[in-house]
XYZ file of C-alpha atoms in Angstrom:
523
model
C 0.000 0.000 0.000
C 1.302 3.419 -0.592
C -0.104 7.432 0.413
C -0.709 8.743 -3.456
C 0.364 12.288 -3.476
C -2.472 14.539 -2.525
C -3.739 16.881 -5.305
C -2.342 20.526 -4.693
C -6.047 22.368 -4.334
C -6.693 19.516 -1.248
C -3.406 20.691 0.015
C -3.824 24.366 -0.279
C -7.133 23.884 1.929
C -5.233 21.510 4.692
C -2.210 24.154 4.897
C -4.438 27.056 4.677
C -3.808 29.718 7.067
C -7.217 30.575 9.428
C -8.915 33.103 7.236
C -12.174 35.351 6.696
C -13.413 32.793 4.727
C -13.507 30.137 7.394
C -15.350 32.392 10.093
C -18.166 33.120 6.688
C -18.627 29.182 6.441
C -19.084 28.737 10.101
C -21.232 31.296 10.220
C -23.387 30.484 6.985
C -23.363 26.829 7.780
C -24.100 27.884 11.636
C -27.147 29.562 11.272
C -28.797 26.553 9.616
C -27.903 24.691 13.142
C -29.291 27.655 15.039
C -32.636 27.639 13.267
C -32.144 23.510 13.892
C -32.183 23.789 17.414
C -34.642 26.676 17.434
C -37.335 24.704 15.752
C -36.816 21.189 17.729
C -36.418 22.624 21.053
C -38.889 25.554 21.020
C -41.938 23.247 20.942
C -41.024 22.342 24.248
C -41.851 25.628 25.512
C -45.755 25.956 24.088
C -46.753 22.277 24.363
C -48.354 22.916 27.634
C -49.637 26.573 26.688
C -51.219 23.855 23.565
C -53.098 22.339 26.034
C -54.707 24.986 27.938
C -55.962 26.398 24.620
C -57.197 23.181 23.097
C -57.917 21.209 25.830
C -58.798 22.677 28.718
C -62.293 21.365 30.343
C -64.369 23.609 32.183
C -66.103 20.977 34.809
C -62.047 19.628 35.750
C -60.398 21.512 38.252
C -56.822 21.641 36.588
C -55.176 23.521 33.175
C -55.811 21.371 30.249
C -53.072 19.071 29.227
C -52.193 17.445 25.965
C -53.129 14.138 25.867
C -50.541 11.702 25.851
C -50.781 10.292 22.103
C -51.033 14.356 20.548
C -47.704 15.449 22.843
C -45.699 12.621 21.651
C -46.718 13.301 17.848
C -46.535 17.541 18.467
C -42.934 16.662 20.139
C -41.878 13.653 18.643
C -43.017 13.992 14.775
C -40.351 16.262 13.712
C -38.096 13.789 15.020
C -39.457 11.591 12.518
C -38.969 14.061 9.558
C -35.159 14.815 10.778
C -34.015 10.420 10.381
C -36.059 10.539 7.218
C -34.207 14.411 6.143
C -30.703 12.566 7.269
C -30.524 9.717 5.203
C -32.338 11.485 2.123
C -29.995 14.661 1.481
C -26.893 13.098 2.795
C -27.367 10.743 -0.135
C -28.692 13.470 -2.023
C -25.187 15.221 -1.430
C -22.871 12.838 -2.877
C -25.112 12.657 -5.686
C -25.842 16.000 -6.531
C -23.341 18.061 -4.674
C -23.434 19.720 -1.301
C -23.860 23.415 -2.398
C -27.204 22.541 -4.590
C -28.887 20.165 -1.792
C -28.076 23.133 0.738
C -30.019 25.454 -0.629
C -33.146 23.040 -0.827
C -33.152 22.017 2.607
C -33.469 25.632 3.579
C -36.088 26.608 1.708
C -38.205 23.550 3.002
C -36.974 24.991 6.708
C -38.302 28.559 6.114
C -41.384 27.467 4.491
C -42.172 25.485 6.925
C -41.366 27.605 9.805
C -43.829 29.682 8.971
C -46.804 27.310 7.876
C -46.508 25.641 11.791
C -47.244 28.717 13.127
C -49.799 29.022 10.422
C -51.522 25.976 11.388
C -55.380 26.235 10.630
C -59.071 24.414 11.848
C -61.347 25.272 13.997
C -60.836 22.267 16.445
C -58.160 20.828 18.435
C -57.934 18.050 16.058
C -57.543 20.208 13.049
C -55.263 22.318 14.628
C -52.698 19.659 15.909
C -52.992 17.458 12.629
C -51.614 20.264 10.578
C -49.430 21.250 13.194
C -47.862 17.883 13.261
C -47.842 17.877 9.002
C -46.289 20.924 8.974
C -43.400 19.418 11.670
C -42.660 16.305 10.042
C -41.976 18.475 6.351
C -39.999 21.235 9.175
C -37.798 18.394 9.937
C -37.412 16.725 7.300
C -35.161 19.668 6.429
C -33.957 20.140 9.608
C -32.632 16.521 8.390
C -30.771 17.084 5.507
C -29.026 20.069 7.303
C -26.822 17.773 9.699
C -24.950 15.895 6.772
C -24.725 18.913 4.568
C -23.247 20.999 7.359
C -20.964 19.112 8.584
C -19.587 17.799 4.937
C -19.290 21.419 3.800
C -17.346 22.587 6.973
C -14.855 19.813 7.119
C -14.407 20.287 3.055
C -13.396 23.761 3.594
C -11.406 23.583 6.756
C -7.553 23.164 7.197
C -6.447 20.028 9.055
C -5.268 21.845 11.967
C -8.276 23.672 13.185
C -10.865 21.429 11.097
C -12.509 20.127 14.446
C -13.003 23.019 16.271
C -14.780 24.619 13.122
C -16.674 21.512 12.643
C -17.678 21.802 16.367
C -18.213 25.664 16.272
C -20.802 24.974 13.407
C -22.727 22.204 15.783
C -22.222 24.812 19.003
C -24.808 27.640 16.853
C -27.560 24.744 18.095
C -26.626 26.030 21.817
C -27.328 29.375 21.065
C -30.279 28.365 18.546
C -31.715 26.956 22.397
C -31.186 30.134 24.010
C -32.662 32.525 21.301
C -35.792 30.238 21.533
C -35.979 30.952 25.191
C -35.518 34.650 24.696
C -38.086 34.865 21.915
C -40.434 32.598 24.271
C -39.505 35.230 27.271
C -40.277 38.438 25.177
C -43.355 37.338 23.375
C -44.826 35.948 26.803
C -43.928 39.067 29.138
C -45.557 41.424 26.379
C -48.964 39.106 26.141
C -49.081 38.990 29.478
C -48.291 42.783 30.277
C -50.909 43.634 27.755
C -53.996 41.075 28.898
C -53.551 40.978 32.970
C -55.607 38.033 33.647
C -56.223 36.253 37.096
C -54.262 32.708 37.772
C -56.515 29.222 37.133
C -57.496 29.085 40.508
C -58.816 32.489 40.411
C -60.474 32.302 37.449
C -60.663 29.104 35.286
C -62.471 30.778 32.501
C -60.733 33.497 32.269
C -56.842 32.439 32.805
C -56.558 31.698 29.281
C -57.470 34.361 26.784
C -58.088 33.788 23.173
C -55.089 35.951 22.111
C -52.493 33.669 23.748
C -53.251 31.453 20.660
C -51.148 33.606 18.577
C -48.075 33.353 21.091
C -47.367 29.484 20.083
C -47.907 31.142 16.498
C -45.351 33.734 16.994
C -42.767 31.387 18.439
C -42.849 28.866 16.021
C -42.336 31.233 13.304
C -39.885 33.023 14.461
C -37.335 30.028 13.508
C -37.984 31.199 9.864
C -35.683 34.299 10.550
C -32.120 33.077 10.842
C -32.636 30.673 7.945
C -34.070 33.038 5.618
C -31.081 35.614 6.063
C -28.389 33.303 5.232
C -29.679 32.279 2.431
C -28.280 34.349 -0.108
C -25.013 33.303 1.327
C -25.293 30.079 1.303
C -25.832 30.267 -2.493
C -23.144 32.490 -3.372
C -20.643 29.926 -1.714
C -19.013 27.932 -4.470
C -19.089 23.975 -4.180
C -16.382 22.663 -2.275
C -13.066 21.167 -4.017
C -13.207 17.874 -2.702
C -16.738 17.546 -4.577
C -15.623 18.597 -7.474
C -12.009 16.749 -7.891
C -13.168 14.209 -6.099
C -16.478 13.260 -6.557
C -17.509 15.384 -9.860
C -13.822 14.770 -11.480
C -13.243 18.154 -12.484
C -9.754 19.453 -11.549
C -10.029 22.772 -13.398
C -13.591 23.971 -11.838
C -12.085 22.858 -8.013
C -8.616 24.864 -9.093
C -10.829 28.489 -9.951
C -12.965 27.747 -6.944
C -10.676 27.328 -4.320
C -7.970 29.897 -6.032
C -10.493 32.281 -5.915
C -11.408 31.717 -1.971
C -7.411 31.523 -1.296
C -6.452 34.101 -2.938
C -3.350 31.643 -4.666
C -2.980 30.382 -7.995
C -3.132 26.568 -8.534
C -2.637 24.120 -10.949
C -5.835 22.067 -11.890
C -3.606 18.768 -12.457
C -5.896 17.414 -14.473
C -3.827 14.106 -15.435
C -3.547 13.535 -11.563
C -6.768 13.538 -11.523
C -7.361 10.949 -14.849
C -4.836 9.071 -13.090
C -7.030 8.803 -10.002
C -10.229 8.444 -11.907
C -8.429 5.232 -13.610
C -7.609 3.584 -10.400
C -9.982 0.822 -9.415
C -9.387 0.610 -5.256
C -11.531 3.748 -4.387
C -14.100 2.942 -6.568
C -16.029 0.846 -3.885
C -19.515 1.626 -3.236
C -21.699 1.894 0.530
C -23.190 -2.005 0.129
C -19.593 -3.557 -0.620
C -17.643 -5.890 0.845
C -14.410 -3.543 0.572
C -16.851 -0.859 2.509
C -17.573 -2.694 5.413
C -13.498 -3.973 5.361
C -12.259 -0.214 5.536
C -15.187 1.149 6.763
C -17.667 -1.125 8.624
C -16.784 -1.064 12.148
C -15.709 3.013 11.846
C -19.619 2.969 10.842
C -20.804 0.766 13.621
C -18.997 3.581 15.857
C -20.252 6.394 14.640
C -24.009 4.800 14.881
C -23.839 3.385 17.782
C -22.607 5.988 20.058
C -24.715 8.469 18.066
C -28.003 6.158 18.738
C -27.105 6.153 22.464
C -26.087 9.473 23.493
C -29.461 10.605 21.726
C -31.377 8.122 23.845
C -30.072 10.464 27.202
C -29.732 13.289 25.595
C -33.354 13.796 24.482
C -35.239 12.068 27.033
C -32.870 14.731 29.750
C -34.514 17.738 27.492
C -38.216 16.079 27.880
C -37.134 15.631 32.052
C -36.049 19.021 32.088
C -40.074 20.215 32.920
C -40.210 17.810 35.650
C -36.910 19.363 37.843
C -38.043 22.762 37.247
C -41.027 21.585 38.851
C -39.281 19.728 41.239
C -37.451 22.633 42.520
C -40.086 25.242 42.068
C -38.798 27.096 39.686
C -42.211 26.534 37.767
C -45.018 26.546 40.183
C -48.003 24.164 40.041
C -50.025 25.181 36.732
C -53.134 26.217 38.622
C -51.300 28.986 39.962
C -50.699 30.926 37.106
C -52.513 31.769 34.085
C -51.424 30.543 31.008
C -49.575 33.030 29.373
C -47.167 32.829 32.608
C -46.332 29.571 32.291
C -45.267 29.945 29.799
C -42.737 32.682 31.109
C -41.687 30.569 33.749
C -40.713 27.428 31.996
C -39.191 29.551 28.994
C -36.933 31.341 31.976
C -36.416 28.349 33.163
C -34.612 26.480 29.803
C -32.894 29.625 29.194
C -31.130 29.528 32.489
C -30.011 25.645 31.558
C -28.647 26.263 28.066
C -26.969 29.618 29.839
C -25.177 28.225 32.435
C -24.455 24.656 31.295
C -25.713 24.136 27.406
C -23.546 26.995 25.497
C -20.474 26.729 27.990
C -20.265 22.868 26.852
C -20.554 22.967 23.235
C -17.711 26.255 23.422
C -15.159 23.715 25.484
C -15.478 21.309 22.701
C -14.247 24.234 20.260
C -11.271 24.997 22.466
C -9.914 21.446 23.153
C -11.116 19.270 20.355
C -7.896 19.940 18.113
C -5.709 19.701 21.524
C -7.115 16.787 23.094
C -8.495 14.742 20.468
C -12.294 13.367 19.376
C -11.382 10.266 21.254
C -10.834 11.607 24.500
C -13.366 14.046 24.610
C -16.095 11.550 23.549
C -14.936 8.876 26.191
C -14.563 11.631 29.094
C -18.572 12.727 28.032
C -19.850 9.421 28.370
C -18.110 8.665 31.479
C -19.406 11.820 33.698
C -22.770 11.723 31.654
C -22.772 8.478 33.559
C -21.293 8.980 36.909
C -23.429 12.425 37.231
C -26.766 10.548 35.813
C -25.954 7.685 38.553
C -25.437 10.117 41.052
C -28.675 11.485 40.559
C -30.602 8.415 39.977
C -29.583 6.323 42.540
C -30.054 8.167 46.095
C -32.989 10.402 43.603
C -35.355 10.644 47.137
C -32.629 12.436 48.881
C -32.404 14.662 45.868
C -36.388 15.463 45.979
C -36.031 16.619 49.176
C -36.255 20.426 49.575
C -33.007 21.515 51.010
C -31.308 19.289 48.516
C -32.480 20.880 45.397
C -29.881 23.495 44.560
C -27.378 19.853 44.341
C -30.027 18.000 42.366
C -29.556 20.966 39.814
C -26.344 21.005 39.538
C -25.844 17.670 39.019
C -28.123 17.742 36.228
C -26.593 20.572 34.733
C -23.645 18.754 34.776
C -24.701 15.964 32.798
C -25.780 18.950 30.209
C -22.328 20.564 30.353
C -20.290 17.373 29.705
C -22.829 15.889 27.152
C -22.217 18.778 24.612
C -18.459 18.864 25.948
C -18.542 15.080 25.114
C -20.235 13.012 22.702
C -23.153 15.273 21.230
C -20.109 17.457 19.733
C -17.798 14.694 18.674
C -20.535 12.446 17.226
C -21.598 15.273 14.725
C -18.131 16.086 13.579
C -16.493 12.483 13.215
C -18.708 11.287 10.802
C -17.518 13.706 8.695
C -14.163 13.063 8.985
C -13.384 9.274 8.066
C -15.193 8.329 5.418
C -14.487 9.096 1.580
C -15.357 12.613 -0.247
C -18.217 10.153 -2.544
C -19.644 8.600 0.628
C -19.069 11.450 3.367
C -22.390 12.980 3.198
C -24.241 9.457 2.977
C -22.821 8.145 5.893
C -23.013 11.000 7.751
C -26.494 11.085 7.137
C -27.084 7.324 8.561
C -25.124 8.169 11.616
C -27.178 11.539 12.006
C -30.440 9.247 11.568
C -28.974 6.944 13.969
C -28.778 9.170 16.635
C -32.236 10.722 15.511
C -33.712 7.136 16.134
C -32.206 7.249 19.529
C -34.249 10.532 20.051
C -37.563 8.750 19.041
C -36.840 5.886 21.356
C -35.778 9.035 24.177
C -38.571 10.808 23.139
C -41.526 8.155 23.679
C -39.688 6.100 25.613
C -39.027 8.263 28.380
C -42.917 10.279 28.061
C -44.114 6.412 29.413
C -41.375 4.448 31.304
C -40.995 7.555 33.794
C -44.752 7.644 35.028
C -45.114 6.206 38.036
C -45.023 2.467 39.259
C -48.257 3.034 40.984
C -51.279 3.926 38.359
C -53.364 6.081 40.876
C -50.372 8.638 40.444
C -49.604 8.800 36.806
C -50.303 11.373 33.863
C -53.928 11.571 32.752
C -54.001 9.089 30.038
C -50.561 7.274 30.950
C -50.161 3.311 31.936
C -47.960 2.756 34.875
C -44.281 3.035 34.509
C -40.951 2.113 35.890
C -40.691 5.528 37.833
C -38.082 8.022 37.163
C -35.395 6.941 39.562
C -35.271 3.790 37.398
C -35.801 5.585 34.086
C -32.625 7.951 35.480
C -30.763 4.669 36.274
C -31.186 3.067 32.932
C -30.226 6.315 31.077
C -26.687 5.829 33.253
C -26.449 2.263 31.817
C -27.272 3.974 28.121
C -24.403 6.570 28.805
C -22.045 3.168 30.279
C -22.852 1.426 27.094
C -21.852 4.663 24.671
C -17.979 4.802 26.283
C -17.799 1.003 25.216
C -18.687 2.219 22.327
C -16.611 4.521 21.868
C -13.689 2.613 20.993
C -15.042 1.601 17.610
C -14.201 5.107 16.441
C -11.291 6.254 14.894
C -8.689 9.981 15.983
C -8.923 12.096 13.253
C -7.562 14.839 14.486
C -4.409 16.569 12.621
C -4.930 14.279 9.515
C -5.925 15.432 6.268
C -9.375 14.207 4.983
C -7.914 11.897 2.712
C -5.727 10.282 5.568
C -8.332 9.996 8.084
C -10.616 8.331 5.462
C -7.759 6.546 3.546
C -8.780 7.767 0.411
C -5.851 8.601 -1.202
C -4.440 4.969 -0.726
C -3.977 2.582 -3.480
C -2.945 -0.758 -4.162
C 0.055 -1.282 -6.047
């Protein structure tokens, strides 16, 4: 075996001092992970304003609540459209080229930003069906951003700093979290400022008036914004090299490109690249034997650890309602009227993905290119799971009132190391060690992966966290395990992810072609 020489554009890029043009890609490629995270994450904060408006019952004596099959489908179906998103464009993107497939996936994002918050009918049912439609088409673009993102980033970076810019484009999601919160905060202090209504208890009746409908509206929408703006940008970016020499075989279109962005002159080397078009080793496809040789167990990593981090990661952002309650940060429902709670659990999430959220993903920028993927990933997993045991197994002291302020910041913990730990290397890995033709594809099946361990988080968690004893669950809920022992089995989850682990391969400091061995060939 023998290292072919590298073509000179692919080396220009990996050599390539830190420039303007690197910040403009994170930034460009960023804001599609900021609306991301704003549109999964700011349901959260209206599904129980949802239903007070919708489902509220005058003869009960508590706020309306969704029922249990309509809050897994408002929160869970755009789940569903991200896995089906991931796997579509990132095949889509080694077929027809990363800069093309970009552009759809945010038009589908903005458009359907705005028709959620558009949603129409007259009854609940109407109202939730096409909210749910709506969702599923909102992620399904959400989808195709992961693979696209990621590909595009680590195409354009150097080899020196390429993880930390892959990880800086994946950290706009904390701040995508935040802005929802703020948003949520603004629009809820001005309805509420404006219509001064009394608390449930005070009033049933009157605790929820009919203008609070178009708060969910306004939130929802809102994730239309970022996308929409970058949009221009995104189109004026040319298609990276690595596509076109590598994938699309034309030396003298990557040359002008990339000359253009570096400000160099470079030689197109066409006959290098005949040479490399005529050699038969990379010409392997996903469903070959020579994949899953070079490739299959790097794969099974990637997957696996994506799958299972998910899993925690989700089902901790459905829990987070429950220890706000816990602690009192949000007070029982029938105390406020509904435009407050929503305030309060908004304030609430902000406060998380300020203190423990942002700070996480902005470690894994600083000490990803010093440290490694490796070590980061196996250090997450290992104090997600000591700080998830910690909480789950003495959980009763926890509950107890003068232990609350160490029951939160435990569980901010797990937060903090999660996104300075696996839910940062997972995302920038994938695209890493596999070949320019397959990156985006296999990125996409690791994204989708993990997304599947967010459905299983999702629902999962909604029903095995009710409690054992079925006079004290959720309306509409069977019994569960309890959350102690849905806490305990997300520690075994987090155990299982650091075994893992060691399926995946260090990248870091190796050109693309190393890491993914394409340049090798049989002599």
């Amino acid at each position: 075996m023998s290292a072919d020489n590298n073509l000179q554009v692919l080396n220009a890029l990996d050599v390539a001092k830190t420039q303007l043009y690197h910040f403009t890609t994170i930034v460009i490629a960023g804001m599609g992970f900021f609306t991301d995270a704003y549109d999964l994450f700011s349901i959260s904060l209206v599904t129980k304003l949802l239903g007070r408006l919708y489902y509220t019952k005058p003869e009960l004596l508590k706020p309306g609540t969704l029922p249990p099959t309509v809050s897994a489908s408002v929160t869970g179906v755009a789940l569903v459209g991200t896995l089906a998103g991931q796997l579509f464009f990132g095949w889509l993107g080694d077929k027809m080229g990363r800069k093309t497939v970009y552009g759809m996936t945010l038009i589908i994002m903005v458009l359907c930003s705005v028709a959620s918050g558009l949603s129409f009918g007259s009854t609940p049912k109407g109202v939730m069906a096409t909210l749910c439609f709506f969702r599923f088409w909102l992620g399904f673009g959400i989808g195709g951003d992961y693979p696209l993102s990621a590909t595009i980033m680590s195409e354009y970076a150097n080899k020196k700093t390429r993880g930390a810019f892959i990880a800086a484009v994946f950290a706009m999601q904390g701040f995508g979290i935040l802005f929802s919160g703020i948003i949520a905060l603004i629009v809820s202090a001005g309805f509420d400022h404006a219509y001064n209504v009394p608390s449930f208890q005070e009033n049933p009746a009157l605790s929820t008036v009919p203008q609070a409908d178009y708060i969910w509206r306004i939130i929802l929408m809102f994730g239309a914004l970022p996308a929409g703006l970058t949009y221009y940008w995104r189109m004026k970016m040319p298609e990276t090299a690595r596509y076109t020499a590598l994938v699309a075989k034309d030396a003298k279109r990557a040359a002008q490109d990339m000359g253009r962005v570096l400000q160099v002159e470079i030689d197109p080397e066409d006959a290098k690249i005949e040479q490399m078009s005529r050699d038969k080793t990379n010409k392997f496809g996903l469903f070959s034997w020579e994949f899953v040789r070079r490739h299959g167990l790097h794969l099974f990593g990637t997957t696996s650890t994506w799958f299972l981090l998910d899993i925690a990661f989700y089902s901790q952002n459905l829990f987070q309602k429950d220890v706000f309650s816990a602690i009192g940060w949000i007070p029982p429902a029938k105390t406020m009227n509904a435009v407050q709670e929503v305030y309060k659990i908004a304030r609430a999430q902000t406060l998380i993905a300020l203190l423990s959220t942002v700070p996480g993903y902005w470690f894994t920028v600083a000490f990803i290119d010093i440290v490694g993927r490796f070590a980061i990933q196996l250090m997450g997993f290992f104090f997600m799971t000591v700080f998830m045991f910690a909480i789950a197994i003495p959980y009763d002291h926890w509950t107890k009132k003068d232990n609350h302020i160490g029951f939160v910041a435990m569980y901010a913990l797990t937060f903090f190391f999660a996104n300075f730990g696996p839910n940062a290397t997972t995302f920038v890995v994938p695209a890493e060690i596999f070949p320019a033709r397959l990156r985006s594809t296999c990125h996409g099946i690791s994204a989708a992966a993990g997304k599947a361990g967010a459905i299983v988080g999702a629902y999962g968690f909604l029903y095995a966290a009710q409690s054992k004893d079925p006079t004290k669950t959720d309306a509409g809920y069977p019994a569960g395990i309890g959350i102690k022992n849905s806490l305990i089995a997300l520690g075994a989850i987090n155990a299982l992810g650091m075994v893992c682990t060691f399926c995946v391969p260090e990248s870091k400091g190796k050109s693309l072609e190393e890491a993914s061995q394409e340049t090798i060939t049989e002599e």
